[in-house]
XYZ file of N, CA and C in Angstrom:
750
model
N -7.982 44.975 -0.309
C -7.541 44.062 1.215
C -6.034 44.789 1.632
N -5.524 45.773 1.129
C -4.242 45.772 1.617
C -3.526 45.523 2.259
N -2.775 46.123 3.455
C -1.406 44.897 3.670
C -2.172 44.353 5.570
N -1.134 42.649 5.189
C -1.821 42.079 6.615
C -0.369 41.293 6.748
N -0.487 40.736 8.161
C 1.061 39.851 8.610
C 0.508 38.891 9.137
N 0.839 37.294 8.538
C 0.365 35.851 8.921
C 1.359 35.713 9.893
N 1.010 35.125 10.624
C 1.997 34.316 11.787
C 2.199 32.963 10.870
N 3.225 32.735 10.835
C 3.439 31.121 10.390
C 3.378 29.935 11.457
N 4.235 31.041 12.768
C 4.513 29.829 13.825
C 4.360 31.547 14.647
N 4.821 31.368 16.304
C 4.807 31.911 17.249
C 5.821 31.813 18.160
N 6.646 30.341 18.471
C 6.894 30.197 19.248
C 9.060 30.138 19.482
N 9.493 29.691 20.202
C 10.924 29.723 20.683
C 11.246 28.489 19.510
N 12.556 28.347 19.642
C 13.057 26.816 18.979
C 12.695 25.547 19.823
N 12.482 25.239 20.623
C 11.829 24.543 21.634
C 10.515 24.576 21.567
N 9.759 25.142 20.904
C 8.648 25.247 21.150
C 7.452 24.814 19.753
N 7.726 23.390 19.563
C 7.502 22.989 18.200
C 5.872 23.225 18.266
N 5.467 23.152 19.492
C 3.453 23.104 18.960
C 3.107 24.755 18.608
N 3.987 24.995 18.783
C 4.055 26.290 18.259
C 4.517 27.576 16.967
N 4.740 26.520 16.419
C 5.733 26.796 15.119
C 6.464 27.391 14.831
N 7.546 27.706 13.813
C 8.832 28.478 13.763
C 8.433 29.392 13.851
N 9.612 30.710 14.564
C 8.602 32.657 14.251
C 8.978 32.824 13.206
N 8.240 32.820 12.234
C 8.322 32.961 10.611
C 7.250 33.589 10.356
N 6.869 34.649 9.697
C 5.801 35.309 8.962
C 5.820 35.839 7.874
N 4.627 36.036 6.966
C 4.446 35.932 5.702
C 3.566 37.637 5.425
N 4.631 38.477 4.932
C 3.405 39.623 4.732
C 2.837 39.518 3.470
N 1.536 39.862 4.023
C 0.197 39.684 2.395
C -0.181 40.892 2.103
N -0.555 41.431 1.110
C -1.055 42.333 0.370
C -2.218 42.233 -0.832
N -3.056 42.586 -0.430
C -4.194 42.217 -0.990
C -4.809 41.053 -1.384
N -4.415 40.332 -0.096
C -5.012 38.903 -0.322
C -3.430 37.810 0.066
N -2.799 38.402 -0.771
C -1.604 37.283 -1.436
C -0.542 37.176 -1.259
N 0.250 36.312 -1.340
C 1.706 36.389 -0.076
C 2.859 37.307 -0.666
N 3.156 38.304 0.112
C 3.840 39.186 -0.515
C 6.136 39.167 -0.316
N 5.896 39.014 0.671
C 6.978 38.555 1.505
C 6.885 37.766 2.312
N 7.819 36.585 1.979
C 7.812 36.255 3.316
C 9.394 36.084 4.651
N 9.167 35.623 6.038
C 10.313 36.284 6.622
C 10.514 35.248 7.386
N 11.912 34.783 7.018
C 12.802 33.619 7.557
C 11.584 32.184 6.582
N 12.647 30.775 7.113
C 11.946 29.444 6.245
C 12.691 28.801 7.214
N 12.484 28.613 8.420
C 12.792 27.238 9.404
C 11.541 26.077 8.845
N 11.594 25.409 8.937
C 11.694 23.233 8.596
C 10.023 23.635 8.856
N 9.463 23.994 10.364
C 7.775 24.378 10.449
C 7.803 25.681 9.981
N 8.505 26.330 9.700
C 7.868 27.624 8.571
C 7.288 27.980 7.670
N 8.248 26.745 6.731
C 7.946 26.366 5.455
C 6.827 25.384 4.818
N 6.506 24.573 6.152
C 5.427 23.388 6.262
C 3.466 24.273 6.111
N 4.069 24.959 7.351
C 3.119 25.880 7.721
C 3.043 27.027 6.394
N 3.723 27.308 5.680
C 3.054 28.006 4.721
C 2.877 27.272 3.406
N 3.306 25.898 3.162
C 3.003 25.404 1.914
C 1.593 24.963 2.646
N 0.945 24.521 3.304
C -0.204 23.672 3.936
C -0.859 25.124 4.204
N -1.258 26.281 4.375
C -1.670 26.937 3.665
C -1.960 28.115 2.512
N -0.486 28.170 1.782
C -0.574 28.848 0.451
C -0.811 27.660 -1.013
N -0.468 26.477 -0.910
C -0.260 25.598 -1.427
C 0.661 25.565 -2.501
N 1.392 26.460 -2.439
C 3.097 26.739 -3.256
C 3.909 26.717 -2.044
N 5.146 27.041 -2.711
C 6.900 27.323 -2.243
C 6.701 28.598 -2.576
N 7.273 29.544 -1.297
C 7.485 31.309 -1.685
C 8.220 31.264 -2.909
N 7.730 32.725 -3.248
C 8.132 33.048 -4.097
C 9.269 33.907 -3.833
N 9.058 35.048 -2.482
C 10.348 35.688 -2.336
C 10.754 36.090 -0.784
N 11.662 35.806 0.161
C 11.976 35.930 1.131
C 13.105 36.938 1.482
N 12.668 36.987 2.752
C 13.692 38.066 4.092
C 14.068 37.326 4.934
N 15.581 37.175 5.139
C 16.367 36.317 6.278
C 16.605 36.869 6.896
N 16.336 36.894 8.222
C 16.480 37.726 9.375
C 17.695 37.399 10.228
N 18.492 36.041 10.300
C 19.842 35.726 10.715
C 19.162 34.238 10.937
N 20.598 33.004 11.581
C 20.688 31.813 10.583
C 20.902 30.965 11.577
N 20.190 31.331 12.736
C 19.533 29.794 13.581
C 18.778 28.745 12.609
N 19.128 27.659 13.003
C 18.207 26.745 12.804
C 16.442 26.903 12.047
N 15.700 27.466 13.665
C 14.461 27.191 13.340
C 13.973 28.912 12.368
N 14.924 29.398 11.737
C 14.638 30.349 10.518
C 15.161 29.853 9.685
N 16.015 29.177 9.459
C 16.707 28.270 7.927
C 16.517 27.282 7.614
N 15.886 26.364 8.921
C 16.122 25.159 8.011
C 15.160 24.584 7.212
N 14.321 25.103 6.122
C 13.672 24.928 5.507
C 14.420 24.593 4.457
N 15.323 25.747 4.092
C 16.246 26.080 2.468
C 16.997 25.104 2.280
N 16.864 23.839 2.557
C 17.505 22.594 1.710
C 16.354 22.286 1.304
N 14.655 22.196 1.819
C 13.282 21.760 1.013
C 13.070 22.119 0.334
N 13.451 23.630 0.019
C 13.222 25.153 -0.256
C 14.159 24.398 -2.236
N 15.144 24.634 -1.385
C 16.431 24.089 -2.893
C 15.660 23.181 -3.854
N 15.253 22.084 -2.954
C 14.781 20.706 -4.449
C 13.421 21.409 -4.922
N 12.510 21.956 -3.548
C 11.721 22.284 -4.801
C 11.513 23.699 -6.294
N 12.664 24.798 -5.614
C 12.854 25.215 -6.520
C 13.629 24.882 -8.108
N 14.486 24.006 -7.271
C 15.311 23.819 -8.481
C 15.099 22.807 -9.378
N 14.008 21.575 -9.388
C 13.156 21.140 -9.798
C 11.896 21.490 -10.586
N 11.794 23.286 -10.642
C 10.690 24.050 -10.984
C 10.993 24.211 -11.886
N 11.356 24.286 -13.052
C 11.972 25.209 -14.535
C 11.115 26.077 -14.045
N 9.677 26.644 -14.052
C 8.802 27.606 -13.695
C 9.516 28.753 -12.503
N 10.200 28.101 -11.608
C 10.756 28.518 -10.491
C 12.273 29.414 -10.602
N 12.895 27.656 -11.442
C 14.768 28.207 -10.989
C 15.574 29.600 -11.293
N 15.871 29.449 -10.251
C 17.119 31.119 -10.489
C 15.783 32.325 -10.280
N 14.510 32.325 -10.249
C 13.725 33.354 -9.456
C 13.507 34.080 -8.148
N 13.211 32.738 -7.589
C 13.026 32.946 -5.876
C 14.192 34.077 -5.531
N 13.531 34.929 -5.089
C 14.023 36.262 -4.685
C 14.218 36.379 -2.918
N 15.602 35.753 -2.238
C 16.399 35.997 -1.157
C 17.457 36.971 -0.236
N 16.563 38.230 0.238
C 17.388 38.546 0.486
C 17.986 38.364 1.766
N 18.888 38.995 1.849
C 20.115 38.710 2.992
C 20.791 40.080 3.387
N 20.843 39.818 4.747
C 21.492 41.363 5.085
C 22.560 41.129 4.821
N 23.160 41.746 4.462
C 24.674 41.716 3.404
C 26.383 40.529 4.802
N 25.943 41.496 6.198
C 26.785 40.611 7.359
C 26.693 39.047 6.929
N 25.214 38.563 6.906
C 25.135 36.997 7.063
C 24.876 36.350 5.798
N 24.837 37.138 4.961
C 25.373 36.152 4.073
C 26.317 34.752 4.176
N 28.188 35.202 4.113
C 28.349 33.758 4.492
C 28.002 33.008 5.487
N 27.535 33.469 5.948
C 26.750 32.809 7.490
C 25.727 31.983 7.325
N 25.087 32.721 6.407
C 24.034 31.583 5.340
C 24.394 30.519 4.118
N 25.363 30.953 4.370
C 26.494 30.054 2.815
C 26.556 28.832 3.577
N 27.178 29.195 4.788
C 28.033 28.471 5.818
C 26.900 27.264 6.737
N 25.920 28.188 6.772
C 24.817 27.120 6.996
C 23.942 26.338 6.584
N 23.773 26.508 5.425
C 22.595 25.815 4.368
C 23.325 25.524 3.036
N 24.344 26.303 2.422
C 24.390 26.177 0.878
C 25.747 25.917 1.355
N 26.707 25.509 1.873
C 28.053 25.377 1.499
C 28.287 23.540 1.720
N 27.357 22.705 1.545
C 27.190 21.234 1.825
C 28.125 20.695 -0.524
N 29.146 19.859 -0.288
C 29.774 19.478 -1.549
C 28.311 18.850 -1.897
N 28.403 19.334 -3.310
C 27.295 18.474 -4.399
C 26.557 18.533 -3.949
N 25.377 19.533 -3.986
C 24.005 20.364 -3.520
C 22.940 18.513 -3.983
N 23.638 18.563 -5.745
C 22.741 17.054 -6.023
C 23.625 15.904 -6.400
N 23.532 14.845 -5.834
C 24.520 13.774 -6.368
C 25.150 14.372 -7.675
N 23.671 14.035 -8.558
C 24.018 13.798 -9.589
C 25.295 15.320 -9.803
N 25.896 16.293 -9.687
C 26.171 17.086 -9.781
C 25.421 18.858 -10.779
N 26.584 19.204 -11.480
C 25.953 20.385 -11.909
C 24.960 21.438 -11.408
N 25.205 21.869 -10.373
C 24.411 22.364 -9.895
C 24.911 22.955 -8.600
N 25.225 24.559 -8.191
C 25.247 24.947 -7.144
C 24.334 25.328 -6.937
N 24.138 25.180 -5.059
C 23.013 25.652 -3.791
C 21.982 26.708 -4.566
N 23.120 28.037 -4.698
C 22.258 28.685 -4.808
C 22.072 29.398 -5.918
N 22.029 28.473 -6.985
C 21.994 28.545 -8.230
C 19.998 28.237 -8.151
N 19.628 28.033 -7.296
C 17.908 27.770 -7.345
C 17.149 29.185 -7.323
N 18.334 29.842 -6.780
C 18.202 31.631 -5.952
C 18.165 32.525 -6.702
N 17.615 33.264 -6.478
C 18.040 35.522 -6.599
C 18.425 35.440 -5.482
N 19.514 35.735 -5.165
C 20.202 35.883 -3.925
C 20.756 37.826 -4.031
N 20.421 38.200 -3.019
C 20.162 39.817 -3.149
C 20.794 40.212 -1.638
N 22.287 40.263 -1.471
C 22.293 40.520 -0.200
C 22.385 42.155 -0.758
N 21.170 42.826 1.266
C 20.621 43.765 1.659
C 21.895 45.002 2.715
N 21.850 45.766 2.353
C 22.299 47.437 3.380
C 21.197 47.264 4.427
N 21.053 48.927 4.691
C 20.230 49.667 4.679
C 18.571 49.252 4.779
N 18.618 49.553 3.479
C 17.476 49.172 2.708
C 17.613 48.451 1.225
N 15.893 47.841 0.732
C 16.133 47.612 -0.501
C 14.578 47.514 -1.209
N 14.442 47.511 -2.369
C 13.088 46.936 -2.838
C 12.859 45.725 -3.006
N 11.417 45.541 -2.657
C 10.719 44.534 -3.143
C 8.871 45.080 -3.629
N 9.200 44.421 -5.238
C 8.151 44.993 -5.517
C 7.779 46.096 -6.422
N 8.882 46.837 -6.160
C 8.286 47.935 -6.465
C 8.311 49.274 -5.033
N 8.498 48.677 -3.804
C 8.086 48.803 -1.996
C 9.714 48.815 -1.840
N 9.945 50.181 -1.039
C 11.274 49.994 -0.344
C 11.170 49.425 1.065
N 12.125 48.757 1.686
C 11.676 48.447 3.074
C 13.094 48.829 3.554
N 13.270 48.628 5.284
C 14.571 49.464 5.557
C 14.745 48.171 6.839
N 16.204 47.798 7.051
C 16.550 47.200 7.392
C 17.506 47.416 8.818
N 17.687 46.943 10.131
C 17.854 47.348 11.491
C 18.953 45.790 11.757
N 19.829 46.763 12.182
C 20.551 45.424 13.196
C 19.742 45.031 14.977
N 19.393 43.716 15.097
C 18.822 43.395 16.150
C 19.946 42.842 17.339
N 19.852 42.650 18.325
C 20.372 42.358 19.382
C 20.193 40.405 19.717
N 20.951 39.938 18.897
C 20.687 38.822 19.758
C 21.832 37.951 19.338
N 22.245 37.023 20.417
C 23.213 36.441 20.058
C 24.911 36.761 19.998
N 24.908 37.474 18.842
C 26.316 38.299 18.407
C 25.838 39.181 17.951
N 26.832 40.308 17.578
C 26.767 41.211 16.792
C 26.886 41.369 15.152
N 25.877 41.967 14.221
C 26.078 41.906 13.363
C 25.933 40.112 12.536
N 24.186 39.662 13.496
C 24.208 38.449 12.669
C 22.805 38.390 12.756
N 22.208 39.656 13.351
C 20.617 39.262 13.347
C 20.043 40.438 12.936
N 19.219 40.600 12.270
C 18.184 42.004 11.749
C 16.867 42.220 11.628
N 15.821 43.031 11.702
C 14.654 43.646 11.555
C 14.986 44.345 10.386
N 13.500 44.094 10.247
C 12.450 44.168 8.996
C 11.628 45.849 8.782
N 11.393 46.380 8.098
C 10.412 47.746 8.346
C 9.985 48.242 7.084
N 8.241 48.031 7.206
C 7.510 48.433 5.972
C 7.408 49.299 6.720
N 7.181 50.700 6.291
C 7.390 52.160 6.922
C 6.157 52.277 7.197
N 5.087 52.987 7.724
C 3.952 53.457 8.280
C 2.663 52.033 8.591
N 3.667 50.721 8.862
C 2.601 49.730 8.023
C 3.314 48.808 9.336
N 4.523 48.024 9.727
C 4.698 46.766 10.138
C 6.598 47.313 10.404
N 6.692 46.545 12.139
C 8.214 46.805 12.082
C 8.143 45.162 12.796
N 9.341 44.113 12.141
C 9.787 42.819 12.574
C 10.758 43.247 12.899
N 11.000 42.512 14.483
C 12.552 43.009 15.057
C 13.169 41.805 14.951
N 12.338 40.206 14.588
C 13.467 39.218 14.971
C 13.884 38.771 15.950
N 14.478 37.744 16.108
C 14.964 37.152 17.595
C 15.952 38.579 18.406
N 15.713 39.179 19.145
C 15.860 40.225 20.020
C 15.957 40.394 21.532
N 17.175 41.142 21.838
C 17.001 41.443 23.182
C 15.776 43.005 23.133
N 16.282 43.848 24.203
C 15.526 44.910 23.959
C 16.144 46.314 22.960
N 16.076 46.608 21.674
C 16.631 47.472 21.501
C 15.720 49.138 21.074
N 15.591 49.813 22.556
C 14.902 50.701 22.266
C 15.490 52.283 21.539
N 16.976 52.395 21.629
C 17.400 53.160 20.692
C 17.184 53.328 18.844
N 17.040 51.756 18.670
C 16.694 51.387 17.475
C 15.392 51.262 16.961
N 14.338 51.389 17.637
C 13.046 51.491 17.920
C 12.570 52.664 17.322
N 13.246 53.734 18.101
C 12.952 55.274 18.290
C 13.242 55.552 16.919
N 14.153 55.320 16.100
C 14.445 55.782 14.736
C 13.758 54.353 13.879
N 13.010 53.231 13.916
C 12.465 52.875 13.188
C 11.148 52.182 13.080
N 10.395 52.617 14.648
C 9.209 52.242 14.509
C 8.933 53.466 15.471
N 9.119 55.002 14.551
C 8.243 56.216 14.818
C 7.543 56.317 13.905
N 6.594 55.360 13.239
C 5.762 55.781 12.091
C 4.267 55.626 12.629
N 4.093 55.008 13.868
C 2.846 54.500 14.810
C 2.259 52.454 13.651
N 3.553 51.816 13.078
C 3.450 50.683 12.484
C 3.094 49.652 13.753
N 3.064 48.534 13.326
C 2.680 47.123 14.770
C 4.173 46.736 14.652
N 4.119 46.285 15.500
C 6.003 45.895 16.221
C 5.722 44.841 16.664
N 5.939 43.709 15.391
C 5.703 42.245 16.156
C 7.243 42.224 16.971
N 7.334 41.814 18.445
C 8.588 41.863 19.019
C 9.082 40.618 19.490
N 9.718 39.664 19.756
C 10.987 38.568 20.245
C 10.114 39.251 21.276
N 9.521 38.098 22.218
C 9.311 38.098 23.776
C 8.394 36.957 24.433
N 9.278 36.952 25.617
C 8.531 35.368 26.028
C 8.729 35.732 27.302
N 8.312 34.883 28.912
C 7.919 35.269 29.972
C 9.079 36.588 30.815
N 10.067 34.825 30.454
C 11.427 35.424 30.882
C 12.735 35.614 29.898
N 12.967 36.251 30.277
C 14.071 36.915 28.997
C 15.248 35.895 29.191
N 16.595 35.824 28.141
C 18.157 35.846 28.330
C 18.762 36.182 27.646
N 19.782 36.058 28.011
C 21.270 36.934 26.890
C 20.866 37.203 25.155
N 19.667 36.420 24.842
C 19.675 36.038 22.899
C 18.209 36.670 23.186
N 17.655 36.660 23.956
C 15.478 36.883 24.323
C 15.300 38.151 24.826
N 14.847 38.614 24.274
C 13.372 39.244 25.639
C 12.755 38.801 26.533
N 12.711 39.267 27.550
C 11.766 38.645 28.384
C 10.439 40.038 28.504
N 8.829 39.996 29.432
C 8.401 40.885 29.104
C 8.821 41.876 30.209
N 9.649 41.613 31.076
C 9.965 42.236 32.382
C 10.970 43.445 31.730
N 12.125 42.595 30.213
C 13.518 43.432 29.477
C 12.462 45.004 28.651
N 11.196 44.133 28.163
C 11.034 44.952 27.273
C 9.667 46.950 28.475
N 8.910 46.439 29.406
C 8.090 46.602 30.219
C 9.317 48.205 31.044
N 10.946 47.570 31.159
C 12.086 48.719 31.570
C 12.811 49.347 30.573
N 12.514 48.800 29.325
C 13.378 49.727 28.571
C 12.984 50.315 27.373
N 11.090 50.184 27.451
C 9.978 50.960 26.020
C 9.101 51.771 26.970
N 8.903 52.626 25.976
C 7.771 53.864 26.337
C 6.583 53.383 26.633
N 5.525 53.319 27.067
C 3.904 52.664 27.207
C 3.450 52.512 25.883
N 3.336 53.834 25.240
C 3.097 54.090 23.883
C 3.523 53.027 22.795
N 5.073 52.856 22.778
C 5.709 51.661 21.843
C 4.761 50.151 22.425
N 4.517 50.163 23.743
C 4.371 49.039 23.993
C 2.550 48.367 23.667
N 2.496 49.468 23.863
C 0.738 49.099 23.159
C 0.843 48.564 21.415
N 2.089 49.334 20.930
C 1.927 48.742 19.477
C 2.670 47.242 19.383
N 3.281 46.660 20.588
C 4.058 45.432 19.885
C 2.642 44.095 20.111
N 3.410 43.774 19.424
C 2.467 42.394 19.053
C 3.790 41.181 19.169
N 3.269 40.163 20.450
C 4.924 39.779 21.508
C 4.229 38.287 20.531
N 5.574 37.549 20.441
C 5.765 36.166 19.451
C 7.123 35.988 19.849
N 7.276 34.776 19.808
C 8.442 33.926 20.136
C 8.905 33.404 21.390
N 7.691 33.057 21.899
C 7.564 32.984 23.511
C 7.619 31.571 23.686
N 7.580 30.926 24.630
C 7.684 29.217 25.528
C 6.976 27.995 25.253
N 5.924 28.892 25.290
C 4.457 27.859 25.331
C 3.199 28.662 24.844
N 2.513 27.807 25.115
C 1.041 28.874 25.436
C 0.500 29.424 26.477
N 0.969 28.635 27.644
C 1.018 28.673 29.141
C 1.637 30.337 29.031
N 2.597 30.643 28.877
C 3.356 31.670 29.083
C 2.856 32.726 28.201
N 2.418 32.371 27.150
C 1.245 33.724 25.636
C 0.167 33.737 26.573
N -0.763 33.094 27.410
C -1.220 33.082 27.989
C -1.232 33.998 29.585
N 0.179 34.071 29.908
C 0.395 34.869 31.362
C 0.823 36.021 30.673
N 1.131 36.524 29.021
C 1.504 37.573 28.461
C -0.014 38.539 28.452
N -0.460 37.872 28.292
C -2.436 38.320 27.781
C -2.340 38.964 28.747
N -2.434 37.859 30.217
C -2.738 38.628 31.579
C -2.105 39.891 32.072
N -0.874 40.111 31.442
C -0.350 41.226 32.199
C -0.672 42.078 31.345
N -1.508 42.388 30.983
C -2.336 43.259 29.356
C -1.854 43.238 28.030
N -1.202 42.279 27.190
C -0.321 42.649 25.970
C -1.063 41.679 24.678
N -0.476 41.950 23.671
C -1.629 41.129 22.314
C -0.657 40.513 22.452
N -0.608 39.309 22.637
C -0.058 37.725 21.896
C -0.143 37.354 20.626
N 0.840 37.081 20.024
C 0.173 36.485 18.700
C 0.068 34.870 18.655
N -0.574 34.450 17.319
C -0.907 33.025 17.733
C -0.787 32.427 16.597
N -0.309 31.070 15.891
C 0.249 30.423 14.725
C -1.104 30.635 13.659
N -0.773 30.971 12.612
C -1.581 31.238 12.229
C -2.381 32.473 11.803
N -2.833 33.254 12.877
C -3.084 34.687 12.851
C -3.063 35.737 12.090
N -3.932 36.275 11.280
C -4.001 37.490 10.404
C -4.357 39.003 10.829
N -3.031 39.276 10.810
C -3.179 40.685 11.763
C -3.022 41.750 10.097
N -4.352 42.841 10.302
C -4.574 43.614 9.330
C -3.489 44.926 10.098
N -2.718 45.386 8.739
C -1.697 46.242 9.066
C -2.452 47.902 8.051
N -1.551 48.866 8.512
C -1.820 49.757 8.464
C -1.682 50.153 6.605
N -1.579 50.847 5.828
C -1.251 51.064 4.170
C 0.114 51.774 5.002
N 1.199 50.855 3.875
C 2.630 51.941 4.115
C 2.694 53.338 2.851
N 3.378 53.841 4.466
C 3.531 55.406 3.696
C 4.393 55.871 2.830
N 5.415 54.276 2.301
C 6.344 54.380 1.314
C 5.515 54.368 -0.354
N 5.908 55.502 -0.813
C 5.410 55.474 -2.272
C 5.892 54.169 -3.140
N 5.136 54.194 -3.615
C 5.763 52.493 -4.428
C 5.889 53.068 -5.643
N 6.678 52.717 -6.826
C 7.453 52.712 -7.738
C 7.330 52.191 -8.728
N 5.835 51.879 -9.788
C 5.619 51.437 -10.540
C 6.920 50.120 -11.145
């Protein structure tokens, strides 16, 4: 069955009906690595897979991407089979931001005796990291503030930009192997997010043809993007990916 990407949600923070812009990379039909943990994204994951995620990559700490962590903490800490084993890969500059957002509340449990991160195996990452014997690459996005948001690459298979403005120089390096590019895009851009006019101005046609657009504002906007000739992701959609060109380690 190979590799696939399942969109748990495709909307921006205000588009509740479209779900949080979170996704899961699947391998042979099973969840392999989940991208972000918004509250709605976590609910969509649980509804589809019937269990909580075992491994996550955090792109940045806006709440539509990390708002599910408290619920994930409770479900993980009180399950001895999962406690301390759920991997959370976090770009190193994002670690303190993630702690401020979700891990710093005094006494994670009223009974005491546990730190928030005791439930997880937190793995700070740099330019690349290994998951399940496969190496993934990490690159900076252009979202809201420098060094706060990052994207993910599975070489030859997938590039997930995360929330970002156009990043043509970055994608010239990190999307140069025919990958499907899941890209932040709405009908109209703003200082933190891409609009379709921005992408058309900044990206070559070949790259645009590989883009799968998500993080848009409404179903109507999604249809408008399709009318302009682009492929738009839908909540719950599964997209087949090429086999990664990264050699796995046993």
